[in-house]
XYZ file of C-alpha atoms in Angstrom:
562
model
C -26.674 -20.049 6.725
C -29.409 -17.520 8.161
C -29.578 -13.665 7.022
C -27.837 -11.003 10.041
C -30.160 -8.921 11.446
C -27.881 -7.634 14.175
C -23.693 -8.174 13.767
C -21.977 -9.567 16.180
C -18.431 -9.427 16.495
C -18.214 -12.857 14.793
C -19.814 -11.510 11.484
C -17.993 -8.006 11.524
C -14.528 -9.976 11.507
C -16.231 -12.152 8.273
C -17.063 -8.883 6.667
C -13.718 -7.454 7.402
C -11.036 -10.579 6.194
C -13.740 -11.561 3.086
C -13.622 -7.584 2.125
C -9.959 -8.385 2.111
C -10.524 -11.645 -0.442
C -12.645 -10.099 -2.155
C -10.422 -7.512 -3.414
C -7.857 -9.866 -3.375
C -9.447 -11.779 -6.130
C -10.499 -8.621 -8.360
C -7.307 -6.277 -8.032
C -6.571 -6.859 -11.729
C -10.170 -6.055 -12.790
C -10.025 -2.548 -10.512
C -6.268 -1.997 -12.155
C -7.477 -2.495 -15.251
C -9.772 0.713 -14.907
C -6.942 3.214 -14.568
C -7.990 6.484 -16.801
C -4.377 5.960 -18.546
C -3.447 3.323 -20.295
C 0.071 3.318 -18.911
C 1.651 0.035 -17.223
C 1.770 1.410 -13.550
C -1.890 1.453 -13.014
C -2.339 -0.102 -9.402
C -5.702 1.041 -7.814
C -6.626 -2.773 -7.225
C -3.078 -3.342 -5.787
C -3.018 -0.942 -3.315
C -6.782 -1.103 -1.920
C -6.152 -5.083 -1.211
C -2.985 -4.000 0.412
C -4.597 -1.725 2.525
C -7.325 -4.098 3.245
C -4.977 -7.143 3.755
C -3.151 -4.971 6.746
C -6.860 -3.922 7.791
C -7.701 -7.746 7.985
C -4.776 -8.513 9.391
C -4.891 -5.859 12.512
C -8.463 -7.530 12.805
C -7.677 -10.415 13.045
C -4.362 -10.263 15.475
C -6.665 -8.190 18.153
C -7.379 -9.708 20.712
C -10.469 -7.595 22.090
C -13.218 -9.068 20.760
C -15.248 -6.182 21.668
C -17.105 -5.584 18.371
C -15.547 -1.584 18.446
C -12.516 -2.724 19.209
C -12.346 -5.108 16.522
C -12.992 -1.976 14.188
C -11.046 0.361 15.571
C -8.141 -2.489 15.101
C -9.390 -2.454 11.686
C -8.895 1.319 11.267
C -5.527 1.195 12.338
C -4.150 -1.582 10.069
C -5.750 0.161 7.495
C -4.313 3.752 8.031
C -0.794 2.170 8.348
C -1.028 -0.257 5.613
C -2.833 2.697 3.359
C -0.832 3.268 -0.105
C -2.125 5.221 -2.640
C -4.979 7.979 -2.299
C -7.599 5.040 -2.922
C -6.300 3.113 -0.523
C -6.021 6.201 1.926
C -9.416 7.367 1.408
C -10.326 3.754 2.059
C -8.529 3.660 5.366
C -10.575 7.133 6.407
C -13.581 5.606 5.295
C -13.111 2.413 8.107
C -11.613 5.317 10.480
C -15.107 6.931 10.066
C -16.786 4.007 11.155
C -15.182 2.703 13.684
C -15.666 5.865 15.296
C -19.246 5.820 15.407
C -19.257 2.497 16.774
C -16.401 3.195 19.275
C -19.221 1.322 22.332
C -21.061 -0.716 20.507
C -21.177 -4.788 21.042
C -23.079 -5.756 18.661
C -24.086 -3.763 15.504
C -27.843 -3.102 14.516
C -29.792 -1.359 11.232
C -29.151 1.812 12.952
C -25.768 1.241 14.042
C -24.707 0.219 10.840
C -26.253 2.979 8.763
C -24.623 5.807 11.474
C -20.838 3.994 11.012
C -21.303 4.055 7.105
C -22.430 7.930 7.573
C -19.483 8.293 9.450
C -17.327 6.833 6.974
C -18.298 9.147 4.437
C -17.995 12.366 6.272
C -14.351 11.345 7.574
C -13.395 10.574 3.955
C -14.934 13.420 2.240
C -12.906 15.464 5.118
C -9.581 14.143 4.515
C -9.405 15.278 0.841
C -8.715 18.836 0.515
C -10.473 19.324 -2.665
C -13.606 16.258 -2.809
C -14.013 15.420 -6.369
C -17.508 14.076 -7.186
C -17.429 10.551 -10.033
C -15.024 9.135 -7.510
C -14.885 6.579 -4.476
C -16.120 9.577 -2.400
C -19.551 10.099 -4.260
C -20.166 5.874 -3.752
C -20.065 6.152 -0.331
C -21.763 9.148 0.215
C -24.749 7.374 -1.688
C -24.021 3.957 -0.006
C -24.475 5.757 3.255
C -27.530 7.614 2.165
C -29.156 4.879 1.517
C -28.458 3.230 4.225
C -29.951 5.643 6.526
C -33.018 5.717 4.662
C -33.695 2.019 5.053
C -32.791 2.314 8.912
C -34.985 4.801 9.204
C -38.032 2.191 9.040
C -36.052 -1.464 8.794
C -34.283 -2.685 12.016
C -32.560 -5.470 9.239
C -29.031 -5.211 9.221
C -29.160 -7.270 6.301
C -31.467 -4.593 4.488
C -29.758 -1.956 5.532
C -26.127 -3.435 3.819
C -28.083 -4.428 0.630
C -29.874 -1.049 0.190
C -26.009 1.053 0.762
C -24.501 -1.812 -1.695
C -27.501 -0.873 -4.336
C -26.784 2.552 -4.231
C -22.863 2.451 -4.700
C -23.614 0.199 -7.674
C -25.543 2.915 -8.700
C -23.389 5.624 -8.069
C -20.650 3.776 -9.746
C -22.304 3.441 -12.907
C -23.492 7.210 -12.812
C -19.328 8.246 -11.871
C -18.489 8.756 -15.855
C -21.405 11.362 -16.310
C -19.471 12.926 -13.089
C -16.381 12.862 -14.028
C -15.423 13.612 -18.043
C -12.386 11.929 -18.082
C -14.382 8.757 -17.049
C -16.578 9.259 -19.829
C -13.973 10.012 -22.543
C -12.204 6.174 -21.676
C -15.358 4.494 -21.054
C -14.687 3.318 -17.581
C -15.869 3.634 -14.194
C -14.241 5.002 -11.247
C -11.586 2.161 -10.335
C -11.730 3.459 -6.638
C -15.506 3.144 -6.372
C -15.373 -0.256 -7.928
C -12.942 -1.338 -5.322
C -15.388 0.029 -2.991
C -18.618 -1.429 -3.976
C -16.507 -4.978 -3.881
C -15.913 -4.468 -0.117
C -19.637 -3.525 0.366
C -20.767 -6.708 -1.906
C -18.377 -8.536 0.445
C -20.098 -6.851 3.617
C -23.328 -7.874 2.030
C -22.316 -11.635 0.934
C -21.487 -12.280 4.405
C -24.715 -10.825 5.887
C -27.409 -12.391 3.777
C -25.957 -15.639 4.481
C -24.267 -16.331 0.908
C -20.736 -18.956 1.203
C -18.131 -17.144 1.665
C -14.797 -18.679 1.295
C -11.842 -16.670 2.599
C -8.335 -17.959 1.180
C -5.695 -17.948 3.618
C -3.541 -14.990 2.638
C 0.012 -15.946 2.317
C 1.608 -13.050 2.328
C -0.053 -11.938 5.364
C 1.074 -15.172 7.253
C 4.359 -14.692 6.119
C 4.651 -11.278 7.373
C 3.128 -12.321 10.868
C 5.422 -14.934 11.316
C 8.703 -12.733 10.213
C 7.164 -10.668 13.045
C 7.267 -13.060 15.718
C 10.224 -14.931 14.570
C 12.106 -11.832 14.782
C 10.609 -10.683 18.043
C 12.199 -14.065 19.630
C 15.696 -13.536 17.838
C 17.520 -10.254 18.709
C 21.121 -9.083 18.735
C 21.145 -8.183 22.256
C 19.485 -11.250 23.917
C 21.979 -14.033 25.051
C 20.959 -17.710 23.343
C 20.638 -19.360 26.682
C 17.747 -17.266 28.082
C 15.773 -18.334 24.975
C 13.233 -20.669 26.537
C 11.820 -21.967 23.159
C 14.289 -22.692 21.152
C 13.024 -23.995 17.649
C 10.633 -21.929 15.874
C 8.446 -24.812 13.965
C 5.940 -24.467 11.117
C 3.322 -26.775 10.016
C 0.864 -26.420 7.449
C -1.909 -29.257 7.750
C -4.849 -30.280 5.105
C -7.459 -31.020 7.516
C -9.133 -34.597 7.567
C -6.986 -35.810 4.982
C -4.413 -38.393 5.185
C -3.868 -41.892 6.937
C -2.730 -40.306 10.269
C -6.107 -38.508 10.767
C -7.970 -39.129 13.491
C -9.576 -36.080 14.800
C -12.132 -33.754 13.738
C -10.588 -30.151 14.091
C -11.894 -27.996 16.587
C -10.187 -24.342 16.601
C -10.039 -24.058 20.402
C -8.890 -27.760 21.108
C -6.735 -27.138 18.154
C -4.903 -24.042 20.233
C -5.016 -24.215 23.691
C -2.641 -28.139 23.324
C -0.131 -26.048 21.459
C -0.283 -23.271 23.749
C 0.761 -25.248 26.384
C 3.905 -26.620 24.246
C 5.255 -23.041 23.765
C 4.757 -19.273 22.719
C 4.862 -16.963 19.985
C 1.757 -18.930 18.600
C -0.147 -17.870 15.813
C -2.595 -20.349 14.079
C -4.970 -19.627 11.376
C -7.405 -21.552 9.959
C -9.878 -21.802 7.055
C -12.365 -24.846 6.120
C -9.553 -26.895 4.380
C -6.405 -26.042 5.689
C -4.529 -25.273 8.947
C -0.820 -22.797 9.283
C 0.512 -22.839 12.462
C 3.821 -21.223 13.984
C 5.012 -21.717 17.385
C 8.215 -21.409 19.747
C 8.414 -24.665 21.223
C 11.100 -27.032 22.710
C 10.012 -30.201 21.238
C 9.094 -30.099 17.608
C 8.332 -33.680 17.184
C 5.124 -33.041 19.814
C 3.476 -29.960 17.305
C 4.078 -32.236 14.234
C 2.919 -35.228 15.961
C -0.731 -33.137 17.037
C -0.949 -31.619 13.506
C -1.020 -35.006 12.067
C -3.953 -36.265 13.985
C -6.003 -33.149 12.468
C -4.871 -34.341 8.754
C -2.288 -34.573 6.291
C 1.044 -32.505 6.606
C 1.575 -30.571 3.518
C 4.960 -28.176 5.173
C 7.207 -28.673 7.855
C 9.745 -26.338 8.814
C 11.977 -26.088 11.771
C 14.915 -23.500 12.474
C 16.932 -23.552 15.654
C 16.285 -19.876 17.309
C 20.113 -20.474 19.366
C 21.720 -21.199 16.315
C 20.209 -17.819 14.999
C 20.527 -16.084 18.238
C 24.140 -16.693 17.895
C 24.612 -15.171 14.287
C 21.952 -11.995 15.188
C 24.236 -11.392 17.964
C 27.441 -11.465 15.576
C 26.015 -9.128 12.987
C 24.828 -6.629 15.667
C 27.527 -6.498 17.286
C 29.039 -5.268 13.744
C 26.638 -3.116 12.881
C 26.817 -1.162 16.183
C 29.607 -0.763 15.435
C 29.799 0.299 11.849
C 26.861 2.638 13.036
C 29.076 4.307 15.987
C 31.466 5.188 13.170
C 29.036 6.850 11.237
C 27.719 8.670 14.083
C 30.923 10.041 15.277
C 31.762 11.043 11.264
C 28.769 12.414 10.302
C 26.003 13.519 13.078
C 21.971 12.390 12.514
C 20.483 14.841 10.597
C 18.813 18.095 11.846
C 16.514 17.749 8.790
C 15.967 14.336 7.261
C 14.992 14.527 3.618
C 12.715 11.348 2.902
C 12.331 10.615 -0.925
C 10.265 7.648 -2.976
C 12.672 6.781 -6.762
C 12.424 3.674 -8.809
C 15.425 2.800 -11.058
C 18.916 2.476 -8.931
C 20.607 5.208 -11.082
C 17.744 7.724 -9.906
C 18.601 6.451 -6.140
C 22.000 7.149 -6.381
C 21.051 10.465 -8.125
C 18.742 11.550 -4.997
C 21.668 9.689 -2.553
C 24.381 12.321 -3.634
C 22.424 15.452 -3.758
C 21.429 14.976 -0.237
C 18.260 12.642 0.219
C 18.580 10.464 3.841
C 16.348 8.340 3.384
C 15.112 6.520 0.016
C 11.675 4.437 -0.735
C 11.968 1.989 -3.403
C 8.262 3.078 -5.402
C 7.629 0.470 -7.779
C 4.905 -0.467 -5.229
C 3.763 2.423 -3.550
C 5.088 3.003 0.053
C 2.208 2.472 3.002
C 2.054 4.586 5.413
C 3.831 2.917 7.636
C 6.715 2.911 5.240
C 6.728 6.040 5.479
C 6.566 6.389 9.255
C 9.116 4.102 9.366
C 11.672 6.325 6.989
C 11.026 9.233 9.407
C 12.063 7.257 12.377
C 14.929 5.190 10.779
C 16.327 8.717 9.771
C 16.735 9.309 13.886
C 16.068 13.457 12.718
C 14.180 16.460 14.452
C 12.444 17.001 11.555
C 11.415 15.929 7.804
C 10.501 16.595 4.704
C 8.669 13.905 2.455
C 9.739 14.123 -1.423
C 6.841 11.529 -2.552
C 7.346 12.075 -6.186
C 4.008 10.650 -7.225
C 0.915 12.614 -7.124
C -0.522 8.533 -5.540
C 1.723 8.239 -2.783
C 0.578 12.019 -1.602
C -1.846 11.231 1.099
C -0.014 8.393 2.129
C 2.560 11.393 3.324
C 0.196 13.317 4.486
C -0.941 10.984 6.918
C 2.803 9.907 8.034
C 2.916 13.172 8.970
C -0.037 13.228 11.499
C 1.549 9.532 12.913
C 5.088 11.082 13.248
C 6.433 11.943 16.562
C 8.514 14.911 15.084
C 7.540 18.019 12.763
C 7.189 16.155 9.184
C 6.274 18.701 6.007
C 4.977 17.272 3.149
C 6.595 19.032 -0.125
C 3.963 17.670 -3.294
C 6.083 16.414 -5.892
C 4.509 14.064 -8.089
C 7.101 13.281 -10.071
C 10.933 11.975 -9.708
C 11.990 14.812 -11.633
C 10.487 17.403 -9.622
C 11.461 15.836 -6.786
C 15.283 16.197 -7.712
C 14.876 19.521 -8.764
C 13.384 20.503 -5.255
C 16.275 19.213 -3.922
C 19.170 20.570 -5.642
C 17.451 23.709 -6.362
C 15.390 24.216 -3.211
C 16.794 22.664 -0.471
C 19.828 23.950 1.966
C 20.468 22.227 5.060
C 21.468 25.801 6.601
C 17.779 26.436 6.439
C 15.121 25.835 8.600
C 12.300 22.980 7.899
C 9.781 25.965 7.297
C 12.187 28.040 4.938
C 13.306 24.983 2.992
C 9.606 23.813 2.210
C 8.797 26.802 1.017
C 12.306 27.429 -1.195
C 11.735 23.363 -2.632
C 8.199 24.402 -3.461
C 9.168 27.556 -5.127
C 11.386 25.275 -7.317
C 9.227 23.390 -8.581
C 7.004 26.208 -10.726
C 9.866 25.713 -13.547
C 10.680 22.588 -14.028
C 8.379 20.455 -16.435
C 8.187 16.143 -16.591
C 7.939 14.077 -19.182
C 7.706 10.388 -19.680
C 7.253 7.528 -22.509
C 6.108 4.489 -22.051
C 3.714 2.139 -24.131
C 0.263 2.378 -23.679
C -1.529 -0.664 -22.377
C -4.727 -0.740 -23.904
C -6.617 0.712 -26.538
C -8.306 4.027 -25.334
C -9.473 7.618 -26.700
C -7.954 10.067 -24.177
C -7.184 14.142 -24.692
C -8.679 13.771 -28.826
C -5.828 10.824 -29.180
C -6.819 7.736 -30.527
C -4.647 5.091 -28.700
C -4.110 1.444 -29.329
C -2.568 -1.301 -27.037
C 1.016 -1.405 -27.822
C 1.361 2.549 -28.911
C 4.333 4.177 -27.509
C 2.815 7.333 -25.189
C 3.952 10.919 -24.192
C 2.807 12.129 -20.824
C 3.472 15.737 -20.122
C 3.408 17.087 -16.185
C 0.544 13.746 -15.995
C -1.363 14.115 -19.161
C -1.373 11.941 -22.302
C 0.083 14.640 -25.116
C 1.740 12.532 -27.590
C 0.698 8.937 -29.318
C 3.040 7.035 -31.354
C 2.284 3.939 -33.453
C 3.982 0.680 -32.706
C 5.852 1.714 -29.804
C 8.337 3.547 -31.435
C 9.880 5.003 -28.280
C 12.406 7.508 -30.014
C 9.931 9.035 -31.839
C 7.767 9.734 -29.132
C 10.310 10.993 -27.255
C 11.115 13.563 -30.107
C 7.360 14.538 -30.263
C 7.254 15.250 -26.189
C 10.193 16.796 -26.239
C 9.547 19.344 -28.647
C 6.121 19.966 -26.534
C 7.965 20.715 -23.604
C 10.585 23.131 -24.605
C 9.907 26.719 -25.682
C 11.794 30.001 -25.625
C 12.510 30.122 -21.637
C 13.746 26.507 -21.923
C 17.737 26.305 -20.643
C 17.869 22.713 -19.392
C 16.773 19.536 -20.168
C 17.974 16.229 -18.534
C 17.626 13.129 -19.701
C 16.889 9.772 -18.003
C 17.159 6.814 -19.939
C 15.621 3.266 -18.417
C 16.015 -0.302 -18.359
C 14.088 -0.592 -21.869
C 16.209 2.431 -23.304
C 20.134 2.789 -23.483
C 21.985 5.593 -23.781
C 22.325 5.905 -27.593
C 18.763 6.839 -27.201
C 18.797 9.553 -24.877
C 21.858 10.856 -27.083
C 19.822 10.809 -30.033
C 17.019 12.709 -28.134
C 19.197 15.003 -26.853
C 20.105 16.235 -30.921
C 16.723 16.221 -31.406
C 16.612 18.932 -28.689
C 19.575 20.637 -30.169
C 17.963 21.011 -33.595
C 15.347 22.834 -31.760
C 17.401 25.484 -29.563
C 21.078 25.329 -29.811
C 21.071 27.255 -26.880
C 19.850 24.468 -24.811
C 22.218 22.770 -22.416
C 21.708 18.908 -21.618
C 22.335 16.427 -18.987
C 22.161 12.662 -19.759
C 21.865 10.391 -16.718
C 21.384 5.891 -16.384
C 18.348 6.793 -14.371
C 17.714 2.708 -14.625
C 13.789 2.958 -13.819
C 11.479 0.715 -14.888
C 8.190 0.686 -16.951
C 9.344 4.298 -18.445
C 11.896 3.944 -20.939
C 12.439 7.762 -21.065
C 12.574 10.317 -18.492
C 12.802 13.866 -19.118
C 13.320 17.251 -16.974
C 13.188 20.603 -18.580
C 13.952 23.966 -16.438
């Protein structure tokens, strides 16, 4: 392979979908760089879900216009953005595309400008920029990227000069940022960063790069389309297509081959056998899915290409016939509701893990609830609003991560959306059943739901996951942890739980303490909230207690003090 000089749109969509691999393939490493050593820890996870939806939009566009191909990029990012990495990641492609709105082809200069872009669109979208982060690698990835344009017209150059620096700056993030220091790890966000850029740069100096077809991302596309041809509404007989057929083929393999594969031969035979088709393509393999009226004819031209490894055929009348039933039910279960209990003036959209915490925020007046073991996208979030068929909402995200997720639902929304910051579940019941009155106004309620949240205090135990020095605690794997409003206050040898709990607790009560509540997990039961609940009572007798199944995972304990 030869070394880019200038990009075309063939090597930007390389850059983009191995970007996507590449984290792909090192989402544990990036997780395993969270400052805490708690089990959540899911940097890695969400920046190759963002990317994957980045890819994805990239790949389904069907401009080939180099800007348009970014800008496509851009937008699958910002809606498939969870966490703040994987938001600041989705502002940093926003950036860029930008500056490369016109452009056909991308050269030195071209490049350096979008990466320059990237940087000031990401440092914007943070209200307060902290330097030792993802934001300080691509500031200096873009720095030095402009310096080498400045006298190389080497694309190439250019891409391994920024990917120098962000090494660079990612090594220099603990001196930056204590915290960093303290654990002895670098910025997770900037190392998920300088992987896209090594990506960028593996693909531009001409190195093999593999991309693995992304299953996930297949399936999803194909749930898209399948759905698209079956609806409740539409009448089986105008369904033109009427089997939706899957084949996955492992090119020149097999006795039946007899054809070298060609993408474009490949396509255009089965586009004339149907619609809805999507096929993708790597250097072993071949997924297709179609809409087609003979089935037999799509397996019969996969087979000439190689050996079929999956076949899979579903008759789209038969399913038109059962959507149709279980609309017509729900429309009608929904006119019910509707005529019972109107669509909310003010939708209240809330993130909870653990189904006893969902029914908590379900009866004291939540509309809409995110499951959060894996933080919502954007577009999760967009979709809440919407589903909630309100004039206006407030987002409850209830983890300090899932933040600017919100923030940016709320720019997408078509009606006013207010972002209240909770960062925990607790706080996010308390603004609710302390704060929020649907009497009120959106503006009035925000402000009473953030007012309620300057009392309350959150707790949680959970057992460390690695050995670490954090806040003058020495921590090994396996110790059972105390986290206090987010920080590390209590370690307990071999993940004694209780105890822990006892320690925390004691932390967070003082002399203004009334309530405490209580939320025991799936690794707790509720003998052990009882018996932290008389540790409480040996400490103020005066304190009154609430003890809830709150059924969440990873945290055995949950506790809420007002």
């Amino acid at each position: 392979m030869e070394v880019v000089t200038t990009i075309t749109n063939v090597e930007f969509g390389k850059m983009i979908n191995a970007a996507a691999d590449a984290l792909k393939n090192n989402a544990e490493k990036i997780n395993k760089l969270n400052v805490f050593p708690v089990p959540d820890g899911d940097t890695g996870t969400n920046m190759t879900l963002s990317m994957a939806s980045g890819a994805e939009y990239e790949r389904n566009e069907a401009n080939t216009h180099l800007g348009q191909l970014a800008k496509a990029t851009a937008k699958g990012l910002l809606m498939g953005a969870r966490g703040n990495s994987g938001v600041i990641l989705s502002q940093i492609f926003r950036g860029f595309a930008a500056k490369i709105a016109d452009k056909e082809n991308l050269s030195a200069r071209d490049l350096a400008d979008a990466l320059m872009g990237g940087a000031e669109t990401a440092y914007k979208a943070v209200m307060k920029p902290t330097e030792g982060t993802i934001l300080t690698v691509i500031r200096e990835a873009a720095a030095a990227a402009n310096r080498t344009a400045k006298s190389s017209d080497d694309a190439t150059q250019v891409m391994a000069d920024a990917l120098a620096a962000a090494e660079k700056a990612l090594a220099s993030t603990p001196d930056l940022l204590p915290v960093l220091k303290e654990v002895g790890v670098v910025d997770s966000g900037g190392q998920g960063l300088v992987i896209v850029l090594s990506a960028f740069y593996a693909v531009l100096s001409g190195q093999e790069v593999k991309t693995e077809l992304d299953n996930a991302n297949l399936d999803a596309m194909v749930m898209s389309l399948h759905n698209a041809g079956v609806q409740g509404e539409l009448n089986p007989d105008d369904i033109t297509y009427g089997y939706c057929t899957e084949i996955m083929v492992d090119i020149a393999k097999g006795t039946t081959y007899n054809q070298d594969f060609d993408y474009d031969t490949f396509y255009n035979h089965l586009a004339k056998l149907g619609d809805s088709l999507l096929v993708i393509n790597d250097d072993d393999v071949v997924k297709v899915h179609v809409h087609t009226e003979n089935p037999g004819n799509v397996i019969n031209w996969g087979t000439q290409f190689g050996s079929l490894r999956k076949v899979k055929v579903d008759n789209m009348r038969d399913q038109q016939v059962e959507a149709a039933t279980v609309a017509a039910e729900q429309k009608s279960q929904n006119h019910a509701v509707r005529t019972e209990t109107q669509s909310p003036e003010i939708a209240v959209i809330t993130t909870a893990a653990g189904e006893g915490i969902k029914e908590i925020f379900a009866s004291t007046g939540a509309t809409v609830i995110i499951d959060s073991q894996q933080a919502p996208s954007t577009q999760d979030l967009l979709k809440a609003i919407t589903d909630s068929h309100a004039t206006s909402a407030i987002i409850l995200p209830n983890d300090g991560n899932i933040v600017m997720a919100a923030e940016q639902a709320v720019e997408l929304a078509d009606i006013p959306v207010k972002v209240v910051k909770t960062k925990t579940m607790q706080q996010g019941l308390t603004a609710l059943v302390l704060g929020y009155d649907q009497m009120k106004s959106l503006e009035e309620n925000v402000i009473s739901m953030q007012d309620a949240l300057v009392d309350v205090k959150s707790g949680s135990v959970t057992t460390s996951v690695r050995s670490t020095t954090i806040n003058g605690l020495s921590i090994q794997t396996g110790d059972a942890i105390g986290l206090l409003d987010g920080e590390i206050v209590v370690a307990v040898p071999d993940a004694n739980i209780n105890q822990a709990a006892a320690k925390l607790l004691e932390k967070m009560t003082d002399e203004e303490s009334e309530l405490v509540t209580i939320y025991y997990g799936q690794d707790a039961n509720v003998a052990d909230a009882q018996a932290l609940q008389q540790v409480g009572e040996s400490l103020d007798d005066e304190l009154e207690f609430e003890i809830h199944d709150g059924g969440q995972p990873l945290y055995p304990i949950l506790i809420s003090v007002e």
